[in-house]
CSV table of C-alpha atoms and ligand atoms in Angstrom, one decimal:
chain,number,residue,atom,x,y,z
A,112,MET,CA,0.0,0.0,0.0
A,113,PHE,CA,2.7,2.4,1.0
A,114,TYR,CA,4.7,1.5,-2.1
A,115,ARG,CA,1.8,2.2,-4.4
A,116,LEU,CA,1.2,5.5,-2.7
A,117,LEU,CA,4.9,6.4,-3.1
A,118,LYS,CA,4.8,5.4,-6.7
A,119,PHE,CA,1.7,7.5,-7.2
A,120,THR,CA,3.3,10.5,-5.6
A,121,VAL,CA,6.4,10.1,-7.8
A,122,VAL,CA,4.2,10.0,-10.9
A,123,ILE,CA,2.3,13.2,-9.9
A,124,PHE,CA,5.6,15.0,-9.2
A,125,THR,CA,7.1,13.9,-12.4
A,126,ILE,CA,4.2,15.1,-14.4
A,127,ALA,CA,4.2,18.4,-12.6
A,128,PHE,CA,8.0,18.8,-13.1
A,129,LEU,CA,7.9,17.8,-16.7
A,130,SER,CA,5.0,20.2,-17.6
A,131,GLU,CA,6.9,22.9,-15.8
A,132,LEU,CA,10.0,22.0,-17.8
A,133,ALA,CA,8.1,21.8,-21.0
A,134,HIS,CA,6.6,25.2,-20.2
A,135,THR,CA,9.9,26.9,-19.5
A,136,ALA,CA,11.6,25.1,-22.3
A,137,SER,CA,9.1,26.3,-24.9
A,138,PRO,CA,10.8,28.7,-27.3
A,139,PRO,CA,10.5,32.4,-26.9
A,140,PRO,CA,8.5,34.2,-29.7
A,141,ILE,CA,11.6,35.1,-31.6
A,142,GLU,CA,14.4,32.5,-31.4
A,143,ALA,CA,17.7,32.7,-33.2
A,144,THR,CA,19.7,29.7,-34.1
A,145,SER,CA,22.6,28.9,-36.2
A,146,SER,CA,22.6,25.6,-38.1
A,147,PRO,CA,24.3,24.1,-41.1
A,148,PHE,CA,22.8,25.3,-44.4
A,149,LEU,CA,21.1,22.4,-45.9
A,150,CYS,CA,20.4,22.1,-49.6
A,151,GLN,CA,18.1,19.2,-50.2
A,152,GLU,CA,17.5,19.8,-53.9
A,153,ALA,CA,18.4,22.0,-56.7
A,154,SER,CA,16.0,24.8,-55.8
A,155,ALA,CA,16.2,28.6,-55.8
A,156,THR,CA,16.3,28.4,-52.0
A,157,CYS,CA,19.5,26.6,-52.3
A,158,SER,CA,21.0,28.0,-55.5
A,159,CYS,CA,20.5,31.7,-54.8
A,160,PRO,CA,22.4,32.0,-51.6
A,161,LEU,CA,25.2,29.9,-53.0
A,162,LEU,CA,25.3,31.9,-56.3
A,163,ALA,CA,25.4,35.1,-54.3
A,164,ARG,CA,28.3,33.7,-52.2
A,165,LYS,CA,30.2,32.7,-55.4
A,166,ILE,CA,29.8,36.2,-56.9
A,167,SER,CA,30.9,38.0,-53.8
A,168,SER,CA,33.9,35.8,-53.2
A,169,GLU,CA,35.0,36.2,-56.8
A,170,HIS,CA,34.8,40.0,-56.4
A,171,ASN,CA,36.0,40.0,-52.9
A,172,SER,CA,32.8,41.9,-52.0
A,173,ARG,CA,29.6,41.3,-49.9
A,174,CYS,CA,26.5,39.3,-50.3
A,175,ALA,CA,23.2,38.8,-48.4
A,176,SER,CA,20.3,36.5,-49.0
A,177,ILE,CA,17.0,36.2,-47.1
A,178,ILE,CA,14.7,33.2,-47.1
A,179,LEU,CA,11.1,33.4,-45.9
A,180,ASP,CA,9.7,30.1,-44.8
A,181,ASN,CA,5.9,30.5,-44.6
A,182,LYS,CA,4.5,28.1,-42.1
A,183,SER,CA,1.9,30.6,-41.0
A,184,SER,CA,-1.1,28.8,-42.6
A,185,TYR,CA,-1.9,32.1,-44.4
A,186,ASN,CA,-0.9,33.2,-47.9
A,187,VAL,CA,2.2,35.4,-48.0
A,188,ARG,CA,2.7,37.9,-50.8
A,189,LEU,CA,5.8,40.0,-51.5
A,190,VAL,CA,4.6,43.6,-51.6
A,191,VAL,CA,7.8,45.4,-52.3
A,192,ALA,CA,11.5,44.8,-52.1
A,193,SER,CA,14.2,47.4,-52.6
A,194,LEU,CA,17.9,47.9,-52.4
A,195,GLU,CA,19.4,51.2,-51.3
A,196,ASP,CA,22.8,49.8,-52.1
A,197,GLY,CA,23.8,46.7,-54.0
A,198,ARG,CA,22.0,44.8,-56.7
A,199,TRP,CA,19.9,41.6,-57.0
A,200,VAL,CA,21.3,38.4,-58.2
A,201,THR,CA,19.5,37.7,-61.5
A,202,SER,CA,19.6,35.1,-64.3
A,203,ASP,CA,22.4,37.2,-65.9
A,204,ASP,CA,24.6,35.9,-63.1
A,205,SER,CA,23.5,32.3,-63.2
A,206,GLY,CA,24.3,31.6,-66.9
A,207,ASP,CA,22.9,28.4,-68.2
A,208,VAL,CA,21.1,27.5,-65.0
A,209,ASP,CA,18.7,30.4,-65.3
A,210,ILE,CA,17.9,31.1,-61.7
A,211,ASP,CA,16.6,34.5,-60.7
A,212,CYS,CA,17.0,35.6,-57.2
A,213,SER,CA,15.4,39.1,-57.6
A,214,PRO,CA,12.0,40.2,-56.5
A,215,ARG,CA,10.9,40.7,-60.1
A,216,THR,CA,9.5,37.2,-60.6
A,217,LYS,CA,7.5,34.9,-58.4
A,218,ARG,CA,9.9,32.2,-57.5
A,219,PHE,CA,8.5,30.1,-54.7
A,220,ALA,CA,10.9,27.1,-54.6
A,221,ASN,CA,7.9,25.3,-53.3
A,222,ASP,CA,4.7,26.7,-52.0
A,223,GLU,CA,6.2,28.0,-48.8
A,224,LEU,CA,9.7,29.5,-49.5
A,225,GLU,CA,10.6,32.8,-50.9
A,226,VAL,CA,14.3,33.6,-51.4
A,227,LEU,CA,16.0,36.9,-52.4
A,228,SER,CA,19.7,37.4,-52.9
A,229,SER,CA,21.7,40.5,-53.2
A,230,VAL,CA,25.4,41.4,-53.9
A,231,THR,CA,27.6,44.5,-54.0
A,232,SER,CA,27.1,46.5,-57.1
A,233,HIS,CA,30.1,48.8,-57.1
A,234,PHE,CA,33.7,49.1,-55.8
A,235,LEU,CA,33.8,49.5,-52.0
A,236,GLY,CA,30.1,49.2,-51.9
A,237,GLY,CA,27.9,47.5,-49.3
A,238,ILE,CA,24.3,46.2,-49.4
A,239,ARG,CA,21.3,47.6,-47.8
A,240,GLY,CA,17.8,46.4,-48.5
A,241,TYR,CA,14.4,45.5,-47.3
A,242,ALA,CA,11.4,43.4,-48.4
A,243,THR,CA,7.9,43.9,-47.2
A,244,PHE,CA,5.5,41.0,-47.1
A,245,HIS,CA,1.7,40.8,-46.8
A,246,LEU,CA,0.2,38.1,-44.7
A,247,ASP,CA,-3.4,37.3,-45.6
A,248,ASP,CA,-4.6,37.0,-42.0
A,249,ASP,CA,-7.6,38.7,-40.3
A,250,ALA,CA,-5.4,41.7,-39.3
A,251,SER,CA,-4.0,42.0,-42.8
A,252,THR,CA,-0.5,42.0,-41.3
A,253,ASN,CA,2.4,43.5,-43.2
A,254,PHE,CA,5.9,42.8,-42.1
A,255,THR,CA,9.4,43.8,-43.3
A,256,ILE,CA,12.7,42.0,-43.3
A,257,TYR,CA,15.7,44.2,-43.6
A,258,TRP,CA,19.4,43.5,-44.1
A,259,ASP,CA,22.6,45.4,-44.1
A,260,ALA,CA,26.0,44.2,-45.4
A,261,PRO,CA,28.4,47.0,-44.8
A,262,LEU,CA,31.7,47.2,-46.6
A,263,LEU,CA,33.4,46.3,-43.3
A,264,GLY,CA,31.9,44.2,-40.5
A,265,ASP,CA,29.3,41.6,-40.1
A,266,ASN,CA,26.0,41.4,-42.0
A,267,SER,CA,23.0,42.4,-39.9
A,268,TYR,CA,19.4,41.5,-40.3
A,269,GLY,CA,16.1,42.2,-38.7
A,270,ILE,CA,12.3,41.8,-39.0
A,271,THR,CA,9.6,44.2,-37.9
A,272,GLY,CA,5.8,44.2,-38.0
A,273,LEU,CA,5.0,40.6,-37.0
A,274,PRO,CA,2.9,40.5,-33.8
A,275,THR,CA,4.7,38.0,-31.6
A,276,THR,CA,1.5,37.3,-29.7
A,277,LYS,CA,0.2,35.7,-32.9
A,278,TYR,CA,3.3,34.4,-34.6
A,279,GLN,CA,6.3,32.5,-33.6
A,280,VAL,CA,9.3,33.7,-35.6
A,281,ALA,CA,12.4,31.6,-35.8
A,282,LEU,CA,15.5,33.3,-37.2
A,283,GLN,CA,18.4,31.4,-38.6
A,284,ASN,CA,21.7,32.6,-39.9
A,285,ASN,CA,23.6,30.4,-42.3
A,286,LEU,CA,26.5,30.2,-44.7
A,287,ASP,CA,28.8,32.4,-42.6
A,288,ASN,CA,25.9,34.8,-41.8
A,289,THR,CA,25.3,35.5,-45.5
A,290,VAL,CA,21.8,34.0,-45.3
A,291,PHE,CA,19.0,35.0,-43.0
A,292,GLN,CA,16.1,32.6,-42.8
A,293,VAL,CA,12.9,33.6,-41.3
A,294,THR,CA,10.3,31.0,-40.4
A,295,VAL,CA,6.8,32.2,-39.5
A,296,ARG,CA,4.6,29.9,-37.5
A,297,PRO,CA,1.4,30.5,-35.6
A,298,VAL,CA,1.9,30.6,-31.9
A,299,SER,CA,1.0,27.2,-30.4
A,300,THR,CA,-1.1,27.3,-27.3
A,301,TYR,CA,-0.2,23.8,-26.1
A,302,SER,CA,3.5,23.4,-25.4
A,303,THR,CA,3.5,20.4,-23.1
A,304,ASP,CA,5.7,17.7,-24.3
A,305,TRP,CA,3.4,14.7,-23.9
A,306,GLY,CA,6.0,12.5,-25.6
A,307,SER,CA,8.5,12.8,-22.9
A,308,ILE,CA,5.9,12.5,-20.2
A,309,PHE,CA,4.7,9.2,-21.6
A,310,SER,CA,8.2,7.9,-22.0
A,311,VAL,CA,8.9,8.6,-18.3
A,312,LEU,CA,5.6,7.0,-17.3
A,313,SER,CA,6.6,3.8,-19.2
A,314,LEU,CA,10.1,3.9,-17.6
A,315,ILE,CA,8.7,3.8,-14.1
A,316,GLY,CA,6.3,1.1,-15.1
A,317,ILE,CA,2.9,2.7,-15.1
B,193,NAG,C1,1.8,29.8,-47.1
B,193,NAG,O1,1.6,28.6,-46.3
B,193,NAG,C2,0.3,28.1,-46.4
B,193,NAG,C3,0.2,26.9,-45.5
B,193,NAG,O2,1.2,26.7,-44.6
B,193,NAG,C4,-0.1,27.7,-47.8
B,193,NAG,O3,-1.4,27.3,-47.8
B,193,NAG,C5,0.1,28.9,-48.7
B,193,NAG,O4,-0.1,28.5,-50.0
B,193,NAG,C6,1.5,29.5,-48.5
B,193,NAG,N1,1.5,30.6,-49.4
B,193,NAG,C7,2.6,31.2,-49.9
B,193,NAG,C8,2.4,32.2,-50.9
B,193,NAG,O5,3.7,30.9,-49.5
B,194,NAG,C1,-0.8,46.2,-45.4
B,194,NAG,O1,-0.6,46.8,-46.6
B,194,NAG,C2,-1.7,46.8,-47.5
B,194,NAG,C3,-1.2,47.4,-48.8
B,194,NAG,O2,-0.3,46.5,-49.4
B,194,NAG,C4,-2.8,47.7,-46.9
B,194,NAG,O3,-3.9,47.7,-47.8
B,194,NAG,C5,-3.1,47.2,-45.5
B,194,NAG,O4,-4.0,48.1,-44.9
B,194,NAG,C6,-1.9,47.1,-44.7
B,194,NAG,N1,-2.3,46.5,-43.4
B,194,NAG,C7,-2.1,47.1,-42.2
B,194,NAG,C8,-2.6,46.3,-41.0
B,194,NAG,O5,-1.7,48.2,-42.1
């Protein structure tokens, strides 16, 4: 009897502890990670950042690419993209392959990804640009991704306009910080990791 009571108490505490853990371990609305840049297939998502890198290393200059990964469950549309300094990587750069990394054409690598690549356009130049997207949600949200690749120093990137109460935004820097990937997801209300709770339950033999 005592043993069962003890076992029961342990289980209750474990569940309480794990849900606390799952709660505190749930990602903040904007999380930044750095992970290897993975190219699964020959897509614009993959080719544009690599092509931009190739151009900039050949000219000893700068490059910056942004990738928008739409997991928002709403349609995302590019409203405007502009460069104050630098130029887009276009099909003129890619030769036979014919990939265009400029905002002129719709180039969703699949239904969810948008990629834009920019490089330095003149001697001792940098890159400074922004892209505004429209999210087809109830609030008709517009948000802007901006980037800055100065002649000297690190690339910097940012995003404004996405309400973090509604969207979880994961930011990822890849390829030596020349790629900025933004993943937009709806904020999930349930963050308890039931998987690990059940595996603990089975471990202690419930
Ligand atoms: C955005 O993602 C949603 C689903 O996640 C999809 O239905 C929609 O087609 C996507 N739209 C664009 C333009 O990426
Ligand atoms: C977002 O931009 C569109 C124009 O592209 C505008 O009609 C809409 O009102 C804007 N949404 C908000 C919330 O400001």
